[in-house]
XYZ file of C-alpha atoms in Angstrom:
777
model
C -17.978 -33.266 -10.069
C -14.482 -32.709 -8.748
C -13.395 -33.501 -5.239
C -10.811 -32.617 -2.670
C -9.638 -35.589 -0.597
C -10.498 -35.556 3.049
C -6.892 -36.060 4.156
C -6.067 -32.533 3.020
C -8.244 -30.981 5.729
C -6.973 -29.337 8.879
C -4.846 -31.640 11.039
C -7.029 -31.009 14.091
C -9.667 -33.296 12.622
C -9.714 -36.996 13.369
C -9.471 -37.922 9.718
C -8.730 -41.604 10.043
C -12.286 -42.748 10.733
C -14.240 -44.572 8.009
C -17.925 -43.909 7.421
C -18.833 -46.742 9.810
C -16.800 -48.330 12.593
C -17.078 -49.984 16.011
C -16.221 -48.233 19.274
C -16.753 -49.448 22.857
C -19.342 -52.001 21.795
C -21.326 -49.503 19.738
C -21.606 -49.042 15.987
C -20.703 -45.520 14.917
C -22.149 -44.232 11.643
C -20.848 -40.984 10.258
C -23.481 -39.016 8.365
C -24.308 -35.514 7.209
C -27.980 -34.949 7.989
C -30.520 -32.555 6.586
C -34.125 -32.768 7.652
C -36.029 -33.960 9.652
C -35.657 -33.006 12.442
C -36.728 -29.561 11.364
C -33.831 -27.600 10.031
C -32.528 -25.807 6.991
C -28.911 -26.636 7.657
C -25.681 -27.354 5.855
C -25.662 -31.124 5.982
C -24.303 -31.047 9.532
C -21.802 -33.787 10.336
C -22.991 -36.287 12.969
C -21.634 -39.427 14.563
C -24.548 -41.707 15.447
C -23.834 -44.333 18.111
C -26.174 -47.320 17.851
C -26.640 -50.742 19.405
C -29.138 -53.393 18.332
C -30.775 -50.998 15.843
C -31.294 -48.342 18.527
C -29.810 -44.863 18.710
C -27.789 -44.508 21.919
C -26.242 -41.064 21.524
C -25.393 -38.321 19.036
C -22.132 -36.421 18.694
C -20.859 -33.877 16.233
C -18.493 -35.231 13.600
C -15.207 -33.350 13.789
C -14.371 -34.678 10.319
C -17.001 -32.553 8.592
C -15.067 -29.757 6.859
C -17.717 -27.121 7.543
C -19.427 -27.902 10.848
C -16.319 -29.495 12.456
C -18.231 -31.178 15.269
C -20.514 -28.284 16.173
C -24.243 -29.010 16.491
C -27.462 -27.158 17.268
C -30.042 -28.267 19.809
C -32.178 -29.918 17.133
C -29.422 -32.410 16.337
C -28.341 -32.812 19.941
C -31.897 -33.812 20.878
C -32.261 -36.174 17.908
C -32.740 -39.226 20.120
C -35.701 -37.578 21.823
C -37.146 -36.662 18.445
C -36.770 -40.161 17.026
C -38.213 -41.974 20.061
C -40.836 -39.405 21.012
C -43.990 -41.242 22.066
C -46.177 -39.160 19.765
C -44.122 -40.004 16.705
C -45.909 -42.105 14.068
C -43.755 -44.873 12.607
C -46.368 -47.023 10.840
C -48.871 -46.209 8.092
C -52.277 -45.094 9.358
C -55.719 -44.820 7.775
C -59.237 -43.632 8.565
C -62.484 -43.066 6.702
C -63.294 -39.677 5.193
C -66.258 -39.132 7.526
C -63.860 -39.272 10.468
C -61.648 -36.413 9.330
C -60.768 -34.173 12.222
C -61.286 -36.960 14.782
C -57.952 -37.873 16.326
C -59.162 -41.152 17.816
C -60.296 -42.697 14.517
C -56.885 -43.512 13.044
C -55.909 -47.162 12.776
C -52.677 -48.835 11.772
C -52.397 -50.414 8.336
C -49.697 -51.800 6.041
C -47.814 -49.830 3.383
C -49.538 -51.887 0.689
C -52.941 -51.144 2.166
C -52.146 -47.426 2.441
C -50.968 -47.286 -1.167
C -54.049 -49.244 -2.265
C -56.220 -46.532 -0.707
C -54.158 -43.753 -2.303
C -54.277 -45.451 -5.712
C -58.021 -46.102 -5.548
C -58.770 -42.451 -4.826
C -56.182 -41.255 -7.344
C -57.744 -43.317 -10.127
C -61.322 -42.327 -9.268
C -60.633 -38.622 -8.819
C -58.386 -38.178 -11.852
C -60.837 -40.129 -14.028
C -63.584 -37.692 -13.044
C -61.711 -34.400 -12.648
C -58.328 -34.859 -14.338
C -54.840 -34.692 -12.826
C -55.136 -30.918 -12.564
C -57.486 -31.565 -9.612
C -54.457 -32.698 -7.554
C -52.588 -30.318 -5.276
C -49.169 -31.065 -3.798
C -48.709 -28.929 -0.682
C -44.994 -28.187 -0.658
C -43.014 -27.177 2.381
C -39.375 -26.847 3.313
C -37.525 -29.342 1.149
C -36.502 -32.623 2.681
C -33.490 -34.374 1.154
C -31.758 -30.989 1.046
C -33.797 -29.804 -1.902
C -37.280 -29.448 -3.251
C -39.928 -32.074 -3.823
C -40.670 -30.820 -7.343
C -39.250 -33.806 -9.182
C -40.473 -36.445 -6.755
C -44.000 -35.095 -6.435
C -44.496 -34.284 -10.103
C -43.328 -37.679 -11.237
C -45.425 -39.399 -8.581
C -48.699 -37.485 -9.031
C -48.390 -35.901 -12.470
C -49.985 -32.622 -11.400
C -49.181 -29.078 -12.502
C -50.331 -27.785 -9.123
C -47.242 -28.093 -6.981
C -47.945 -25.312 -4.448
C -45.945 -23.732 -1.664
C -48.900 -22.422 0.302
C -47.336 -19.199 1.562
C -48.705 -16.084 -0.074
C -46.175 -14.726 -2.572
C -43.837 -17.673 -1.848
C -42.437 -15.215 0.682
C -39.597 -17.479 1.758
C -36.374 -17.553 -0.262
C -37.903 -17.602 -3.753
C -38.266 -13.803 -4.237
C -34.528 -13.563 -3.537
C -33.784 -16.472 -5.828
C -35.902 -15.146 -8.704
C -34.637 -11.565 -8.432
C -31.027 -12.715 -8.356
C -31.588 -14.952 -11.360
C -32.919 -11.973 -13.317
C -29.967 -9.730 -12.394
C -27.051 -12.194 -12.158
C -28.273 -15.221 -14.093
C -27.539 -17.531 -11.138
C -29.307 -18.573 -7.951
C -29.200 -16.496 -4.781
C -25.539 -15.951 -3.795
C -24.282 -16.607 -0.290
C -21.143 -15.298 1.335
C -17.873 -17.111 0.789
C -16.795 -18.603 4.103
C -14.170 -20.964 2.629
C -16.389 -24.017 3.071
C -15.132 -25.566 -0.147
C -11.444 -24.864 0.360
C -9.244 -27.579 1.885
C -7.560 -25.106 4.213
C -10.782 -23.302 5.132
C -10.056 -19.809 6.438
C -6.287 -20.335 6.242
C -6.336 -21.500 2.632
C -4.048 -19.327 0.478
C -6.880 -18.729 -1.991
C -9.166 -17.287 0.667
C -9.445 -13.762 1.990
C -11.342 -13.035 5.195
C -13.985 -10.344 4.555
C -13.246 -7.079 6.266
C -16.963 -6.335 6.618
C -20.009 -8.596 6.678
C -23.506 -7.160 6.307
C -26.278 -9.258 7.865
C -29.461 -7.938 6.293
C -32.637 -9.458 7.730
C -30.770 -12.650 8.579
C -30.405 -14.656 11.812
C -27.676 -17.143 10.866
C -26.872 -18.362 14.371
C -30.437 -19.484 15.012
C -31.298 -20.852 11.599
C -28.288 -21.842 9.483
C -30.599 -20.545 6.795
C -30.408 -21.364 3.088
C -27.540 -23.796 3.468
C -25.208 -21.366 5.258
C -23.438 -22.524 8.416
C -24.318 -19.804 10.891
C -21.350 -20.293 13.194
C -19.083 -19.243 10.323
C -20.053 -15.670 11.214
C -18.478 -16.125 14.649
C -15.435 -17.771 13.033
C -15.010 -14.739 10.793
C -15.519 -12.295 13.664
C -12.651 -14.028 15.487
C -10.521 -13.369 12.419
C -11.312 -9.657 12.366
C -14.485 -9.349 10.306
C -16.624 -6.405 11.390
C -20.406 -6.481 11.213
C -23.153 -4.253 9.894
C -26.545 -5.611 10.981
C -29.810 -4.502 9.365
C -32.679 -5.586 11.605
C -35.458 -3.866 13.577
C -34.702 -6.252 16.455
C -31.604 -6.507 18.598
C -30.036 -9.971 18.562
C -26.692 -11.356 19.734
C -24.898 -10.395 16.544
C -26.511 -6.939 16.360
C -25.241 -6.214 19.867
C -21.706 -6.915 18.618
C -21.942 -5.030 15.330
C -20.007 -1.889 14.506
C -23.224 -0.528 12.989
C -26.767 -1.659 13.744
C -29.288 -0.218 11.287
C -32.526 -0.595 13.219
C -35.001 0.162 10.466
C -38.787 0.245 10.501
C -39.873 -3.151 9.283
C -40.678 -3.219 5.579
C -38.538 -0.232 4.530
C -35.484 -2.160 3.294
C -35.661 -0.888 -0.300
C -35.453 2.728 0.877
C -32.339 1.911 2.896
C -30.779 0.051 -0.024
C -31.392 2.881 -2.456
C -29.918 5.414 -0.031
C -26.764 3.324 0.486
C -26.370 3.011 -3.287
C -26.807 6.773 -3.578
C -24.039 7.421 -1.038
C -21.597 4.997 -2.656
C -22.217 6.308 -6.176
C -22.354 10.023 -5.345
C -19.185 9.805 -3.238
C -17.377 7.847 -5.968
C -16.782 4.836 -3.707
C -17.694 2.193 -6.284
C -15.430 -0.189 -8.208
C -15.015 1.602 -11.537
C -13.486 -1.330 -13.384
C -16.138 -3.853 -12.402
C -18.907 -1.372 -13.209
C -17.337 -0.497 -16.586
C -16.744 -4.040 -17.799
C -19.310 -6.169 -16.014
C -22.383 -4.048 -15.151
C -25.281 -2.984 -17.346
C -27.395 0.090 -16.603
C -25.153 1.860 -14.119
C -26.050 5.369 -15.290
C -29.744 4.582 -15.091
C -29.232 3.252 -11.562
C -27.284 6.405 -10.644
C -30.238 8.553 -11.678
C -32.825 6.364 -9.948
C -31.140 6.316 -6.529
C -30.857 10.104 -6.560
C -34.573 9.909 -5.766
C -33.645 8.514 -2.349
C -31.306 10.978 -0.613
C -30.124 9.905 2.812
C -32.379 12.397 4.586
C -35.466 10.966 2.893
C -34.401 7.411 3.702
C -33.818 8.408 7.319
C -37.363 9.753 7.541
C -38.798 6.564 5.998
C -36.708 3.976 7.858
C -36.258 5.694 11.200
C -32.458 5.264 10.974
C -30.396 8.416 11.593
C -28.970 9.718 8.322
C -25.425 9.683 9.704
C -25.691 5.961 10.405
C -26.826 5.198 6.852
C -23.835 7.116 5.509
C -21.479 5.393 7.951
C -22.714 1.945 6.910
C -22.496 2.703 3.192
C -18.933 4.010 3.465
C -17.861 1.135 5.691
C -19.193 -1.472 3.262
C -17.770 0.236 0.163
C -14.318 0.697 1.696
C -13.913 -2.930 2.725
C -11.879 -5.289 0.540
C -13.523 -7.718 0.380
C -16.983 -7.219 1.814
C -19.782 -9.764 1.984
C -23.508 -9.602 2.490
C -26.021 -12.081 3.887
C -29.604 -11.216 3.098
C -32.360 -13.274 4.569
C -36.020 -14.064 4.775
C -36.953 -10.539 5.858
C -36.287 -9.323 2.320
C -38.894 -11.716 0.918
C -41.646 -10.881 3.356
C -42.961 -7.685 1.872
C -44.606 -6.822 -1.432
C -41.614 -4.586 -2.277
C -39.147 -7.355 -1.466
C -37.826 -8.025 -4.966
C -36.882 -4.349 -5.281
C -35.048 -4.512 -1.950
C -33.226 -7.541 -3.363
C -32.342 -5.549 -6.481
C -30.684 -2.946 -4.259
C -28.701 -5.583 -2.388
C -27.422 -7.258 -5.571
C -26.532 -3.817 -6.938
C -24.560 -3.051 -3.762
C -22.614 -6.307 -4.178
C -21.932 -5.558 -7.836
C -20.890 -1.918 -7.843
C -18.431 -2.555 -5.001
C -16.827 -5.432 -6.946
C -17.671 -8.103 -4.388
C -19.249 -10.593 -6.802
C -17.542 -13.996 -7.078
C -14.380 -12.921 -5.288
C -12.658 -14.653 -2.354
C -14.433 -13.600 0.827
C -17.249 -11.871 -1.060
C -20.367 -13.310 -2.687
C -19.699 -16.679 -4.270
C -21.745 -17.753 -7.300
C -22.823 -21.181 -8.450
C -21.558 -22.312 -11.826
C -23.977 -22.971 -14.636
C -24.201 -26.704 -13.945
C -25.318 -26.603 -10.344
C -28.946 -27.252 -9.507
C -30.058 -28.286 -12.972
C -31.031 -31.712 -11.663
C -33.307 -30.183 -9.021
C -35.116 -27.082 -10.173
C -37.913 -28.217 -12.413
C -36.403 -31.584 -13.223
C -39.087 -34.014 -14.375
C -41.955 -31.506 -14.149
C -42.892 -31.117 -17.804
C -41.952 -34.689 -18.586
C -44.150 -35.986 -15.786
C -47.031 -33.584 -16.348
C -47.043 -32.645 -20.042
C -47.510 -29.247 -21.661
C -51.297 -29.463 -21.873
C -51.578 -29.860 -18.120
C -48.794 -27.374 -17.392
C -50.880 -24.750 -19.176
C -53.634 -25.378 -16.610
C -51.442 -24.481 -13.620
C -53.391 -22.345 -11.153
C -52.214 -18.723 -11.288
C -50.474 -19.006 -14.647
C -52.850 -16.545 -16.286
C -52.417 -13.837 -13.620
C -48.814 -14.446 -12.519
C -47.030 -16.044 -15.502
C -43.599 -14.937 -14.337
C -44.064 -16.509 -10.912
C -45.495 -19.763 -12.242
C -43.037 -20.198 -15.113
C -39.965 -19.195 -13.108
C -40.467 -21.578 -10.207
C -42.957 -24.026 -11.769
C -45.297 -23.456 -8.859
C -49.011 -22.787 -8.737
C -49.592 -19.431 -7.052
C -50.717 -19.796 -3.438
C -53.242 -16.946 -3.408
C -54.880 -18.106 -6.605
C -54.913 -21.682 -5.326
C -56.751 -20.564 -2.196
C -59.312 -18.797 -4.379
C -59.660 -21.912 -6.536
C -60.224 -24.123 -3.481
C -62.896 -21.718 -2.248
C -64.718 -21.260 -5.561
C -63.991 -24.382 -7.623
C -62.920 -22.132 -10.514
C -61.451 -22.604 -13.068
C -61.756 -26.238 -11.970
C -62.182 -28.120 -8.679
C -59.304 -29.271 -6.473
C -60.119 -32.719 -5.085
C -56.941 -34.669 -4.210
C -54.185 -33.463 -1.867
C -50.727 -34.499 -0.673
C -48.736 -32.778 2.107
C -44.991 -32.923 1.450
C -43.169 -31.318 4.378
C -46.002 -28.849 4.899
C -48.063 -27.975 7.963
C -49.880 -25.086 6.340
C -52.481 -24.538 9.054
C -49.788 -23.899 11.686
C -46.969 -22.348 9.721
C -46.821 -21.323 6.080
C -50.248 -19.967 5.225
C -51.642 -16.499 5.730
C -55.200 -16.593 7.112
C -54.813 -20.270 8.078
C -58.442 -20.772 9.149
C -59.493 -19.675 5.696
C -57.221 -22.348 4.196
C -58.617 -24.884 6.649
C -62.216 -24.165 5.683
C -61.439 -24.243 1.959
C -59.578 -27.561 2.091
C -62.058 -29.318 4.354
C -64.753 -28.367 1.856
C -62.985 -29.088 -1.432
C -60.752 -32.139 -0.886
C -62.298 -35.547 -1.453
C -59.065 -37.262 -0.437
C -55.749 -36.260 1.082
C -52.650 -37.980 2.428
C -49.425 -36.913 4.087
C -45.927 -38.136 4.863
C -44.550 -36.877 8.146
C -42.926 -37.892 11.416
C -45.706 -36.524 13.621
C -49.397 -35.873 13.270
C -49.961 -32.209 12.429
C -53.084 -30.046 12.660
C -53.166 -29.865 8.850
C -53.114 -33.644 8.441
C -55.567 -34.164 11.290
C -58.084 -31.849 9.663
C -57.936 -33.164 6.102
C -56.174 -36.527 5.649
C -57.321 -40.125 5.291
C -53.864 -41.709 5.020
C -50.706 -41.001 7.024
C -47.371 -42.329 5.721
C -44.530 -42.468 8.290
C -41.452 -40.384 7.446
C -37.923 -41.414 8.381
C -35.701 -38.991 10.232
C -32.440 -38.064 8.532
C -30.554 -40.531 10.739
C -32.814 -43.325 9.479
C -32.377 -42.804 5.748
C -29.992 -42.743 2.832
C -29.944 -39.464 0.962
C -27.963 -36.559 -0.444
C -27.772 -32.891 0.500
C -25.618 -29.937 -0.460
C -23.941 -27.406 1.786
C -24.501 -23.888 0.472
C -26.956 -25.215 -2.076
C -28.526 -21.803 -2.603
C -25.325 -20.309 -3.892
C -22.189 -22.049 -4.993
C -22.189 -25.586 -3.602
C -19.153 -26.214 -1.430
C -19.823 -29.755 -0.259
C -21.917 -32.712 -1.295
C -23.131 -34.550 1.805
C -24.405 -38.074 2.228
C -27.009 -39.160 4.737
C -26.124 -42.687 5.823
C -28.845 -44.755 7.428
C -27.719 -45.739 10.920
C -30.839 -47.519 12.173
C -34.523 -47.920 11.389
C -37.621 -47.093 13.375
C -40.842 -48.917 12.649
C -41.728 -48.759 8.967
C -40.753 -45.137 8.371
C -39.326 -44.329 4.931
C -37.567 -41.276 3.561
C -39.725 -39.025 1.416
C -37.789 -39.928 -1.706
C -38.231 -43.650 -1.056
C -41.909 -43.177 -0.232
C -42.483 -41.125 -3.375
C -40.665 -43.789 -5.372
C -42.844 -46.494 -3.803
C -46.120 -44.635 -4.353
C -45.066 -43.341 -7.765
C -44.308 -46.841 -9.028
C -47.970 -47.616 -8.379
C -49.597 -44.400 -9.609
C -47.425 -43.600 -12.632
C -45.171 -46.632 -13.216
C -44.010 -45.403 -16.629
C -42.192 -42.510 -14.942
C -40.132 -44.872 -12.777
C -39.514 -47.842 -15.043
C -35.899 -46.858 -15.797
C -34.976 -46.956 -12.079
C -34.101 -50.299 -10.514
C -34.644 -49.077 -6.957
C -34.809 -45.852 -5.027
C -31.008 -45.676 -4.710
C -30.911 -45.558 -8.501
C -33.546 -42.831 -8.277
C -31.284 -40.889 -5.869
C -28.320 -41.287 -8.223
C -30.323 -39.793 -11.074
C -32.123 -37.010 -9.240
C -29.570 -35.901 -6.678
C -26.239 -36.849 -8.239
C -27.042 -36.719 -11.966
C -25.374 -40.127 -12.075
C -21.957 -38.452 -11.980
C -21.521 -40.356 -8.721
C -23.101 -43.503 -7.344
C -24.540 -43.151 -3.867
C -23.419 -46.581 -2.663
C -19.790 -45.690 -3.311
C -19.840 -41.956 -2.638
C -21.602 -42.304 0.737
C -18.403 -43.716 2.234
C -16.841 -40.265 1.894
C -19.732 -38.782 3.944
C -18.794 -35.298 2.719
C -17.065 -34.365 -0.511
C -15.714 -30.877 -0.928
C -16.141 -29.409 -4.372
C -13.588 -27.309 -6.215
C -14.069 -23.604 -5.567
C -13.457 -21.248 -8.459
C -13.570 -17.484 -8.309
C -14.044 -14.871 -11.047
C -16.062 -17.363 -13.082
C -17.504 -14.520 -15.153
C -14.023 -14.154 -16.653
C -13.630 -17.844 -17.528
C -16.997 -18.665 -19.086
C -18.184 -20.888 -16.224
C -21.385 -18.888 -15.670
C -22.820 -19.109 -19.194
C -24.219 -22.009 -21.173
C -22.183 -20.904 -24.215
C -19.027 -20.786 -22.034
C -18.207 -17.244 -23.080
C -17.085 -14.703 -20.457
C -19.801 -12.835 -18.632
C -22.973 -13.504 -16.690
C -25.890 -15.675 -17.751
C -28.164 -12.692 -18.461
C -29.472 -11.263 -21.753
C -26.741 -8.606 -21.746
C -24.020 -10.899 -20.395
C -23.526 -8.486 -17.492
C -24.875 -7.881 -14.018
C -28.122 -6.147 -14.902
C -28.462 -3.164 -12.583
C -31.146 -2.191 -15.098
C -32.952 -5.487 -15.461
C -34.037 -6.247 -19.019
C -35.841 -9.294 -17.643
C -37.924 -7.182 -15.224
C -38.651 -4.848 -18.109
C -39.740 -7.745 -20.300
C -42.125 -8.848 -17.554
C -43.713 -5.403 -17.358
C -42.024 -4.498 -14.073
C -39.843 -1.438 -13.481
C -36.296 -2.457 -14.488
C -34.765 -0.357 -11.704
C -35.242 -0.615 -7.946
C -37.875 1.561 -6.322
C -39.323 2.007 -2.859
C -42.944 1.265 -2.071
C -44.476 1.659 1.372
C -45.919 -1.491 2.965
C -49.645 -1.732 2.229
C -50.444 -1.117 5.899
C -48.038 1.209 7.678
C -47.903 4.410 9.731
C -47.166 6.282 6.485
C -49.442 4.521 4.003
C -52.501 4.075 6.240
C -52.309 6.712 8.998
C -56.093 6.487 9.384
C -55.612 3.023 10.927
C -53.179 4.116 13.630
C -55.881 4.939 16.149
C -57.002 1.292 16.007
C -53.648 -0.345 15.244
C -50.828 1.875 16.540
C -47.936 -0.634 16.321
C -45.870 -2.087 13.510
C -46.147 -5.880 13.568
C -43.246 -8.034 12.447
C -43.227 -11.808 12.722
C -41.257 -14.988 12.281
C -37.751 -14.346 13.584
C -35.842 -17.627 13.922
C -35.383 -19.320 17.280
C -32.746 -21.770 18.506
C -35.327 -24.323 19.653
C -37.545 -24.747 16.615
C -37.635 -24.750 12.860
C -40.957 -23.246 11.786
C -43.719 -25.441 13.312
C -41.478 -28.439 14.070
C -40.048 -29.745 17.352
C -42.833 -28.460 19.634
C -43.239 -32.011 21.027
C -39.551 -32.457 21.882
C -39.207 -31.511 25.579
C -35.544 -30.439 25.379
C -36.480 -27.983 22.625
C -39.730 -26.936 24.227
C -38.062 -26.183 27.571
C -35.950 -23.564 25.797
C -39.082 -21.860 24.463
C -42.188 -23.276 26.190
C -44.690 -20.623 25.056
C -45.378 -18.474 21.976
C -43.708 -15.154 22.670
C -44.659 -11.606 21.802
C -41.797 -9.126 22.192
C -42.786 -5.689 23.431
C -40.712 -2.731 24.556
C -40.739 -2.005 28.341
C -42.105 1.518 27.878
C -44.905 0.272 25.647
C -45.693 -2.579 28.039
C -45.877 -0.215 31.018
C -48.209 2.118 29.168
C -50.523 -0.782 28.233
C -50.369 -2.471 31.646
C -48.646 -5.585 30.343
C -46.322 -7.470 32.675
C -43.459 -9.677 31.589
C -44.647 -13.270 30.965
C -48.291 -12.168 30.912
C -50.562 -13.541 28.198
C -51.686 -10.954 25.669
C -53.946 -10.696 22.672
C -52.572 -9.127 19.512
C -55.009 -8.236 16.734
C -55.630 -6.260 13.588
C -58.298 -6.036 10.890
C -57.521 -9.563 9.672
C -57.491 -11.594 12.880
C -56.055 -12.130 16.348
C -53.751 -14.408 18.328
C -52.827 -15.009 21.954
C -49.148 -14.963 22.936
C -47.099 -14.453 26.070
C -45.351 -11.107 26.560
C -41.574 -10.921 26.555
C -40.917 -7.404 27.785
C -37.586 -6.404 26.343
C -35.716 -3.659 24.526
C -35.119 -6.172 21.747
C -37.799 -4.137 19.929
C -38.405 -0.401 19.934
C -41.531 1.327 21.265
C -43.244 1.266 17.887
C -42.651 -2.402 17.084
C -44.292 -5.650 18.193
C -42.648 -8.928 17.222
C -44.487 -12.260 17.386
C -43.142 -15.780 17.017
C -44.638 -17.965 14.314
C -45.380 -21.647 13.726
C -47.085 -22.301 17.059
C -49.369 -25.211 17.887
C -49.619 -27.450 20.953
C -49.107 -31.189 20.292
C -49.935 -31.969 23.931
C -53.497 -30.668 23.514
C -56.668 -32.250 22.118
C -56.134 -32.979 18.441
C -59.705 -33.335 17.232
C -61.759 -30.566 15.653
C -62.339 -27.811 16.476
C -59.215 -27.485 18.658
C -56.757 -29.192 16.266
C -53.949 -29.085 18.840
C -54.686 -25.402 19.494
C -53.296 -24.431 16.118
C -55.375 -21.297 15.591
C -55.116 -19.872 19.120
C -51.559 -18.528 18.964
C -51.084 -18.491 15.199
C -49.737 -15.075 14.258
C -50.578 -15.773 10.615
C -54.197 -15.111 11.608
C -53.178 -11.454 11.286
C -51.560 -11.799 7.837
C -53.714 -11.333 4.711
C -53.557 -13.175 1.415
C -53.677 -11.279 -1.914
C -51.138 -8.612 -0.919
C -48.191 -9.668 -3.063
C -45.869 -7.711 -5.321
C -46.694 -6.934 -8.944
C -45.167 -10.173 -10.276
C -46.769 -12.280 -7.550
C -43.728 -12.548 -5.272
C -43.483 -11.419 -1.648
C -46.125 -10.787 1.020
C -46.322 -8.645 4.187
C -45.549 -11.200 6.887
C -43.104 -8.738 8.482
C -44.717 -5.338 7.958
C -48.303 -4.930 9.146
C -50.108 -2.916 11.799
C -51.574 -4.271 15.040
C -52.753 -3.563 18.532
C -52.145 -5.495 21.754
C -53.754 -5.820 25.167
C -53.157 -7.846 28.350
C -55.269 -10.922 29.148
C -56.333 -12.153 32.563
C -56.515 -15.820 31.561
C -53.602 -18.182 32.160
C -52.815 -20.275 29.083
C -49.521 -21.712 30.343
C -48.528 -25.208 29.327
C -47.424 -27.265 32.328
C -44.011 -28.223 30.968
C -43.176 -30.143 34.126
C -46.151 -32.389 33.420
C -45.164 -32.776 29.764
C -41.591 -33.538 30.760
C -42.552 -36.099 33.422
C -44.957 -37.766 30.980
C -42.175 -38.026 28.413
C -39.761 -39.563 30.945
C -42.342 -42.141 32.029
C -43.056 -43.111 28.432
C -39.357 -43.258 27.590
C -38.735 -45.671 30.472
């Protein structure tokens, strides 16, 4: 792992500060946090000011080469997150018969909690086998996944992200791996170069396409969202593909406001324009692409006029966008969660990768940067087979129906797991562990169905979290307290989804109660449940060195750097840095970018991109339009929250106090819906209650609903469970509607109806805020 010394960064940074120092009677610890608090960031640089083991204030660290002192509200309000009265900082237990009763928890010691976990683990696995264990995965803490920690700790093949089709990041990752042989590529924003945007190796992209991405709100997939604004200041022009209008779309040269779920049609049409008008990079296509002629023929099936009819975008705008992207040198593309959240999502991703490739924007300065062959090998799948064994791996739920899905990401399929929990076939699921997952409020389609299945099937369940969640309240007997990022030692990577540009170190600045990081907790529990898997590690820092740093660095020494920039190399396909055999080319069967995917073909899927209508749409199911006349899209990022987190932090909640449903003014007038009025939205799968935001953010045909809503201030016991099912838009999303290979699900392209409600469901935020201030004092 090579480094660039910090003293080569821009002179505007205060580069003389060590990782810890004293200032005005306070101890200042420089750190680069990940999560929690809820975020999917870049290892944002923070300066934590503490006194007597208490956090006093938080500031951005101007030394961080990427974030340069800039912070989002989730970091700014860290103190209120850490010391929130509802936070749990000690282990808790209760008897199984008291599940769902919020007043039955009692404090216990870590040893007592682990004793309970071990007792149930031994009894359940002795009777049902380790395959009866389910690890409910969520957004990765520690800047990565919990695969290695959970598998080594529990020894189960059933590590499960409980979102149907893993419709969050993984369809992009898998599709890219099949076409490029590397993980999902991000745009190059000079994060790994010592001179950043002014570095002589860098070239500012002339055009940036934001396709189904909200980088300012989310910093999604390890990308620093504010880099888009930095690039705009340097002349980068935007093309935004999104059915909604956001801040960036309002400043774009071209806004392609498509009907939700029709991305593959748009992608094929743009490819058709670029190829038919001879706007592609002939040299890159000739030497580095496989299947170009087949792609040429396929996209002829999607002329611009047909795509315009499907997407609702004027044909002239599609042509304008395609020409603008192809003419730019370089051009870059950010494609986000919206691509994953449809059954046809992998094919939309194929189109996007093909657009990058045929225009010659792959692994070039200012284009799409690729990870080298070594990155990520210590995370994805590490320890799974060793900790589980082949015999158990062959029992993974979903492996028989979706072998590509299960073998590619070493994940039991969510839909099949739900069916297993409901039926007990092919074997019962009896032991559960939530790892960064609040499935009943956030990830799962048909959440009440998941609730009923888990309450029935699980004999024991435990969680590690900072706050009680509806999911834990309904099903758990043990609660382990999770440290916030400011309270732990750990490692994260900026830009981890593509080429890593920095390695970041989380430096513990203070402690709160007995909360531990997830990696330390898994180490502690794992040493008890499966000690043979942990015997080579002296302590959890040694565990971090092995898992997160591959022992190329030692955390105790490297943490003093806080952030280490990694060497950035371009054109790695020419130098052999993308292939295990170190020969030039891409790490694919043909050694080229596979526009015609031999891997898709091997899996029984069409090797070329194609368009498929969403399962429920004005075109595919016109007979439903009388009942459900609107297109429903969900889950756009917000500034205040990350998925279902931060609802109990008043500073965040004041920004977004209620679950919002965006509706066009003309539609609202026709339906008699006033701005800020509570509404009910429903379809054939379920209903939810949200507050209307009347705005031209959406067109007359589209309804957008926020996701991840629950109400921590409400009664936590069953059946209310903090109101988690009342405003949960996933009530309207079905399971078992994935793509052919098991990836993708229609979270962003369904049909619905909406009506006004007379009842007032407002949360009294003044009361919540005053209560918080009293408790804080």
